[in-house]
Short mmCIF file of C-alpha atoms in Angstrom, two decimals:
data_model
loop_
_atom_site.label_atom_id
_atom_site.label_comp_id
_atom_site.label_asym_id
_atom_site.label_seq_id
_atom_site.Cartn_x
_atom_site.Cartn_y
_atom_site.Cartn_z
CA MET A 1 4.79 -31.54 17.02
CA SER A 2 7.90 -29.48 17.75
CA THR A 3 7.91 -26.43 19.99
CA THR A 4 9.09 -24.40 17.00
CA SER A 5 5.94 -25.13 15.01
CA LYS A 6 3.82 -24.23 18.02
CA SER A 7 5.61 -20.92 18.45
CA PHE A 8 5.67 -19.94 14.77
CA PRO A 9 2.38 -20.58 12.92
CA ILE A 10 2.38 -20.46 9.14
CA TRP A 11 1.20 -16.83 8.91
CA ALA A 12 4.14 -15.74 11.04
CA VAL A 13 6.62 -17.57 8.85
CA LEU A 14 5.11 -16.05 5.70
CA SER A 15 5.12 -12.57 7.23
CA LEU A 16 8.78 -12.90 8.14
CA ALA A 17 9.58 -14.19 4.66
CA VAL A 18 7.83 -11.30 2.93
CA ASN A 19 9.32 -8.58 5.07
CA GLY A 20 12.77 -10.18 5.17
CA LEU A 21 13.04 -10.41 1.39
CA LEU A 22 11.54 -6.94 1.14
CA VAL A 23 14.27 -5.41 3.27
CA LEU A 24 16.96 -7.20 1.28
CA ALA A 25 15.55 -6.05 -2.05
CA ILE A 26 15.10 -2.43 -1.00
CA ALA A 27 18.56 -2.33 0.56
CA SER A 28 20.09 -3.53 -2.69
CA VAL A 29 18.24 -0.86 -4.65
CA LEU A 30 19.35 1.91 -2.36
CA LEU A 31 22.95 0.72 -2.44
CA ARG A 32 23.02 0.85 -6.23
CA GLN A 33 21.20 4.13 -6.35
CA TYR A 34 23.29 6.12 -3.90
CA GLN A 35 26.65 4.35 -3.98
CA GLY A 36 26.83 2.86 -7.47
CA ALA A 37 27.38 -0.62 -6.12
CA ILE A 38 27.42 -3.72 -8.35
CA PRO A 39 24.02 -5.17 -9.33
CA SER A 40 22.36 -7.34 -6.73
CA ALA A 41 21.13 -10.85 -7.53
CA VAL A 42 18.02 -10.22 -5.44
CA SER A 43 16.99 -7.09 -7.30
CA GLN A 44 17.88 -8.62 -10.67
CA SER A 45 15.65 -11.63 -10.12
CA LEU A 46 12.73 -9.81 -8.48
CA ALA A 47 12.77 -6.52 -10.37
CA THR A 48 13.75 -7.30 -13.93
CA ASP A 49 11.55 -4.54 -15.29
CA ALA A 50 13.67 -1.79 -13.69
CA THR A 51 16.87 -0.60 -15.35
CA PRO A 52 19.75 1.19 -13.60
CA GLU A 53 18.79 4.34 -15.47
CA ALA A 54 15.22 4.12 -14.20
CA GLU A 55 16.48 3.72 -10.64
CA ALA A 56 18.84 6.68 -10.92
CA THR A 57 16.12 8.88 -12.42
CA PRO A 58 12.74 7.75 -11.06
CA THR A 59 9.72 8.33 -13.24
CA PRO A 60 7.95 11.60 -12.29
CA VAL A 61 4.51 11.39 -10.74
CA PRO A 62 1.99 12.02 -13.53
CA GLU A 63 -0.52 14.84 -13.41
CA LEU A 64 -4.14 13.90 -12.73
CA GLY A 65 -5.42 16.66 -15.01
CA PRO A 66 -9.12 17.50 -14.52
CA ARG A 67 -9.49 14.56 -12.15
CA HIS A 68 -8.07 16.61 -9.28
CA GLN A 69 -11.25 18.71 -9.37
CA PHE A 70 -13.56 15.74 -8.84
CA ASN A 71 -15.69 15.55 -5.73
CA TYR A 72 -15.97 12.29 -3.85
CA GLN A 73 -19.04 11.00 -5.66
CA GLN A 74 -17.48 11.78 -9.03
CA TRP A 75 -14.41 9.80 -8.00
CA VAL A 76 -16.56 6.85 -6.95
CA ALA A 77 -18.44 6.97 -10.25
CA LEU A 78 -15.18 7.02 -12.21
CA LEU A 79 -13.72 4.10 -10.28
CA GLU A 80 -16.94 2.16 -10.80
CA GLN A 81 -16.57 2.66 -14.56
CA GLU A 82 -12.95 1.52 -14.44
CA ALA A 83 -13.94 -1.56 -12.45
CA GLU A 84 -16.63 -2.37 -15.02
CA VAL A 85 -13.99 -2.25 -17.77
CA MET A 86 -11.99 -4.87 -15.87
CA VAL A 87 -15.09 -7.03 -15.52
CA ASP A 88 -15.67 -6.86 -19.28
CA GLN A 89 -12.04 -7.41 -20.25
CA LYS A 90 -11.35 -10.16 -17.69
CA PRO A 91 -7.57 -9.58 -17.74
CA GLU A 92 -5.28 -12.26 -16.46
CA ASP A 93 -3.11 -11.45 -13.43
CA LEU A 94 -5.32 -8.60 -12.22
CA ALA A 95 -4.06 -6.64 -9.21
CA ILE A 96 -6.09 -4.06 -7.29
CA LEU A 97 -4.65 -1.15 -5.32
CA LEU A 98 -7.02 0.06 -2.58
CA GLY A 99 -6.48 3.20 -0.56
CA ASP A 100 -6.36 6.97 -0.40
CA SER A 101 -4.33 9.66 -2.19
CA ILE A 102 -1.05 7.88 -1.48
CA SER A 103 -2.29 4.95 -3.56
CA LEU A 104 -4.06 7.22 -6.04
CA TRP A 105 -0.82 8.97 -6.99
CA PHE A 106 1.13 5.76 -7.58
CA PRO A 107 2.56 6.24 -11.12
CA ASN A 108 1.09 3.57 -13.39
CA GLN A 109 4.41 2.98 -15.10
CA MET A 110 6.04 2.17 -11.75
CA LEU A 111 3.62 -0.58 -10.82
CA PRO A 112 4.99 -4.13 -11.36
CA SER A 113 4.62 -4.81 -15.08
CA GLN A 114 3.67 -8.49 -14.80
CA ARG A 115 0.20 -7.44 -13.61
CA THR A 116 -2.77 -5.53 -14.98
CA TRP A 117 -3.48 -2.90 -12.32
CA LEU A 118 -6.76 -1.39 -11.18
CA ASN A 119 -6.02 1.61 -8.97
CA GLN A 120 -8.99 2.31 -6.69
CA GLY A 121 -7.45 5.05 -4.58
CA ILE A 122 -9.39 8.22 -3.74
CA SER A 123 -7.90 11.37 -2.22
CA GLY A 124 -8.98 11.82 1.39
CA GLU A 125 -10.43 8.30 1.63
CA THR A 126 -11.20 6.79 5.03
CA THR A 127 -11.73 3.22 6.19
CA ALA A 128 -15.51 3.80 6.34
CA GLY A 129 -15.58 5.29 2.84
CA LEU A 130 -13.60 2.41 1.38
CA LEU A 131 -15.76 -0.16 3.15
CA ASN A 132 -18.90 1.39 1.67
CA ARG A 133 -17.64 1.16 -1.94
CA LEU A 134 -16.07 -2.29 -1.96
CA ASP A 135 -19.13 -3.70 -3.70
CA LEU A 136 -18.03 -1.89 -6.87
CA LEU A 137 -15.36 -4.57 -7.18
CA ASP A 138 -17.62 -7.57 -6.59
CA GLN A 139 -17.58 -8.77 -10.20
CA THR A 140 -13.85 -8.29 -10.76
CA GLN A 141 -11.56 -11.29 -10.51
CA PRO A 142 -8.29 -10.09 -8.96
CA ASP A 143 -5.41 -12.41 -8.18
CA ILE A 144 -3.99 -10.03 -5.60
CA ILE A 145 -5.28 -7.01 -3.66
CA PHE A 146 -3.03 -4.47 -1.93
CA LEU A 147 -4.71 -2.46 0.81
CA MET A 148 -3.39 0.67 2.55
CA ILE A 149 -5.90 2.83 4.43
CA GLY A 150 -6.20 4.67 7.73
CA ILE A 151 -4.10 7.84 7.78
CA ASN A 152 -7.07 10.09 6.94
CA ASP A 153 -9.08 8.53 9.76
CA ILE A 154 -6.28 9.39 12.18
CA ILE A 155 -6.05 12.96 10.84
CA ARG A 156 -9.83 13.38 11.22
CA GLY A 157 -9.76 12.24 14.84
CA ILE A 158 -11.38 8.83 14.38
CA LYS A 159 -10.75 6.52 17.32
CA ASP A 160 -8.22 3.73 16.90
CA GLU A 161 -10.82 1.09 17.77
CA THR A 162 -13.09 2.32 14.96
CA ILE A 163 -10.24 2.38 12.45
CA LEU A 164 -9.21 -1.15 13.32
CA ALA A 165 -12.78 -2.45 13.36
CA ASN A 166 -13.30 -1.04 9.87
CA GLN A 167 -10.02 -2.59 8.73
CA ARG A 168 -11.21 -5.99 9.92
CA LEU A 169 -14.53 -5.56 8.11
CA ILE A 170 -12.71 -4.57 4.91
CA ILE A 171 -10.49 -7.64 5.12
CA ARG A 172 -13.42 -9.94 5.77
CA TYR A 173 -15.41 -8.48 2.89
CA LEU A 174 -12.49 -8.91 0.50
CA ARG A 175 -11.85 -12.48 1.62
CA ARG A 176 -15.51 -13.41 1.27
CA THR A 177 -16.03 -11.72 -2.11
CA HIS A 178 -12.66 -12.61 -3.64
CA PRO A 179 -11.71 -15.96 -2.11
CA GLN A 180 -9.24 -16.66 -4.93
CA ALA A 181 -7.25 -13.47 -4.32
CA LYS A 182 -4.26 -12.92 -2.06
CA ILE A 183 -5.02 -10.06 0.31
CA ILE A 184 -1.99 -7.94 1.25
CA VAL A 185 -2.61 -5.54 4.14
CA GLN A 186 0.02 -2.80 4.17
CA SER A 187 1.02 -0.77 7.20
CA ILE A 188 0.05 2.89 7.51
CA LEU A 189 3.04 5.11 6.70
CA PRO A 190 4.45 7.67 9.16
CA HIS A 191 4.48 11.44 8.60
CA SER A 192 7.44 13.81 8.80
CA GLY A 193 6.44 15.69 11.95
CA GLU A 194 8.08 19.10 12.35
CA LYS A 195 9.60 18.89 8.87
CA ALA A 196 6.23 18.46 7.16
CA THR A 197 5.00 21.19 4.83
CA TRP A 198 1.58 19.70 4.08
CA GLU A 199 -1.28 22.19 4.33
CA GLY A 200 -2.67 20.31 7.32
CA ARG A 201 0.67 20.31 9.13
CA ASP A 202 -0.85 21.41 12.44
CA ARG A 203 -3.07 18.35 12.45
CA LEU A 204 -0.11 16.10 11.73
CA LEU A 205 1.79 17.54 14.67
CA GLU A 206 -1.05 16.44 16.94
CA ILE A 207 -0.51 12.83 15.84
CA PRO A 208 2.61 11.16 17.26
CA ASN A 209 4.06 8.58 14.93
CA SER A 210 4.21 6.28 17.93
CA ARG A 211 0.41 6.12 17.69
CA ILE A 212 0.61 5.11 14.01
CA LEU A 213 3.16 2.47 14.95
CA GLU A 214 0.86 1.10 17.65
CA ILE A 215 -2.09 1.00 15.22
CA ASN A 216 0.11 -0.87 12.76
CA GLN A 217 1.01 -3.44 15.39
CA ARG A 218 -2.66 -4.02 16.11
CA LEU A 219 -3.40 -4.10 12.38
CA GLN A 220 -0.78 -6.81 11.95
CA ALA A 221 -2.50 -8.87 14.63
CA ILE A 222 -5.82 -8.47 12.80
CA ALA A 223 -4.25 -9.49 9.48
CA GLU A 224 -2.76 -12.57 11.09
CA SER A 225 -6.03 -13.53 12.77
CA GLU A 226 -7.89 -13.12 9.46
CA ASP A 227 -5.30 -15.23 7.62
CA VAL A 228 -4.09 -12.55 5.20
CA ILE A 229 -0.57 -11.26 4.56
CA TYR A 230 0.71 -8.22 6.44
CA LEU A 231 3.31 -6.10 4.65
CA ASN A 232 5.21 -3.83 7.02
CA LEU A 233 6.33 -0.83 4.95
CA TYR A 234 6.85 1.46 7.94
CA PRO A 235 10.57 0.70 8.52
CA LEU A 236 11.38 1.37 4.85
CA PHE A 237 10.07 4.93 5.05
CA ALA A 238 10.93 5.93 8.62
CA ASP A 239 14.07 7.70 9.83
CA THR A 240 15.81 6.94 13.12
CA GLU A 241 13.15 8.93 14.99
CA GLY A 242 10.28 7.09 13.36
CA ASN A 243 9.28 9.97 11.08
CA LEU A 244 8.71 9.80 7.33
CA LYS A 245 12.00 10.60 5.56
CA MET A 246 11.62 13.92 3.78
CA GLU A 247 13.77 12.71 0.90
CA LEU A 248 10.94 10.24 0.15
CA SER A 249 8.11 12.77 0.43
CA THR A 250 6.72 15.85 -1.28
CA ASP A 251 5.24 17.43 1.83
CA GLY A 252 5.79 15.16 4.81
CA LEU A 253 2.66 13.12 4.17
CA HIS A 254 2.59 12.14 0.48
CA LEU A 255 5.32 10.35 -1.47
CA ASN A 256 7.64 11.69 -4.16
CA PRO A 257 9.10 9.59 -7.00
CA GLN A 258 11.84 8.25 -4.69
CA GLY A 259 9.19 7.14 -2.22
CA TYR A 260 7.20 5.42 -4.93
CA LEU A 261 10.35 3.70 -6.12
CA ILE A 262 10.74 2.16 -2.66
CA TRP A 263 7.09 1.12 -2.66
CA HIS A 264 7.48 -0.27 -6.19
CA TYR A 265 10.12 -2.71 -4.99
CA ALA A 266 8.01 -3.65 -1.99
CA LEU A 267 5.14 -4.59 -4.28
CA GLN A 268 7.52 -6.28 -6.70
CA VAL A 269 9.04 -8.57 -4.07
CA THR A 270 5.68 -9.43 -2.52
CA ASP A 271 4.03 -10.09 -5.87
CA GLN A 272 6.93 -12.26 -7.00
CA LEU A 273 6.48 -14.43 -3.93
CA VAL A 274 2.81 -14.79 -4.82
CA LEU A 275 3.61 -15.69 -8.43
CA ASP A 276 6.22 -18.19 -7.27
CA GLY A 277 3.64 -19.84 -5.04
CA SER A 278 5.53 -18.95 -1.86
CA LEU A 279 2.51 -17.13 -0.45
#
């Protein structure tokens, strides 16, 4: 066995492949969007559902309507009903989005179109809350699950060790219950620091983004040890100081249409690798 194979296990190679292609695809999108460059072969092959017009004018984030008034238990009840619909319909190519308000607000029309999507995000969700409601998805048959959770734990003062322990339990539950699914663990996004306008800005200022970066590094190690894919979104959203770029955010914590466009391409590239059998 070569020293290269000893130094780079398969999960490391796959992680590099995902994040390397991701950076290339997002870079090509941004070049076209801001500089009017010629179409990129990478973005054409991995994002055929997006037109130049759609990139230049991202789809607005839809209103939630009366849903925004739901309490937590009402949200859980609604998501249980939506999961039951997926169990009854048994759609092919089912993808599940797990997380908090950042996932919740992902515009449906910006999710990769080759999948049927079940968005299970709840505003204010924590790792413990998500762990406690995973059984609602037991009877679904997803091909791929995207997970992003943890920022609300940090805001609420939960210890890093607890956050990471819950992340590991979530991953293990998903792997055990959905052995046929690819589990994609996504990094926690940074916040915008002093530039943030979110109502809880003071709490954000108490959280250095260096701490989020460190948690992400430990989360990547957990993902690798649990044999799932880690998708590092942090560099795509961070400025040179490590803060969330305000041009990608509504308030320094949540994403605007431009931010969701970036995330759209991240999901698109990763999902295409799954469909191609590369992951």
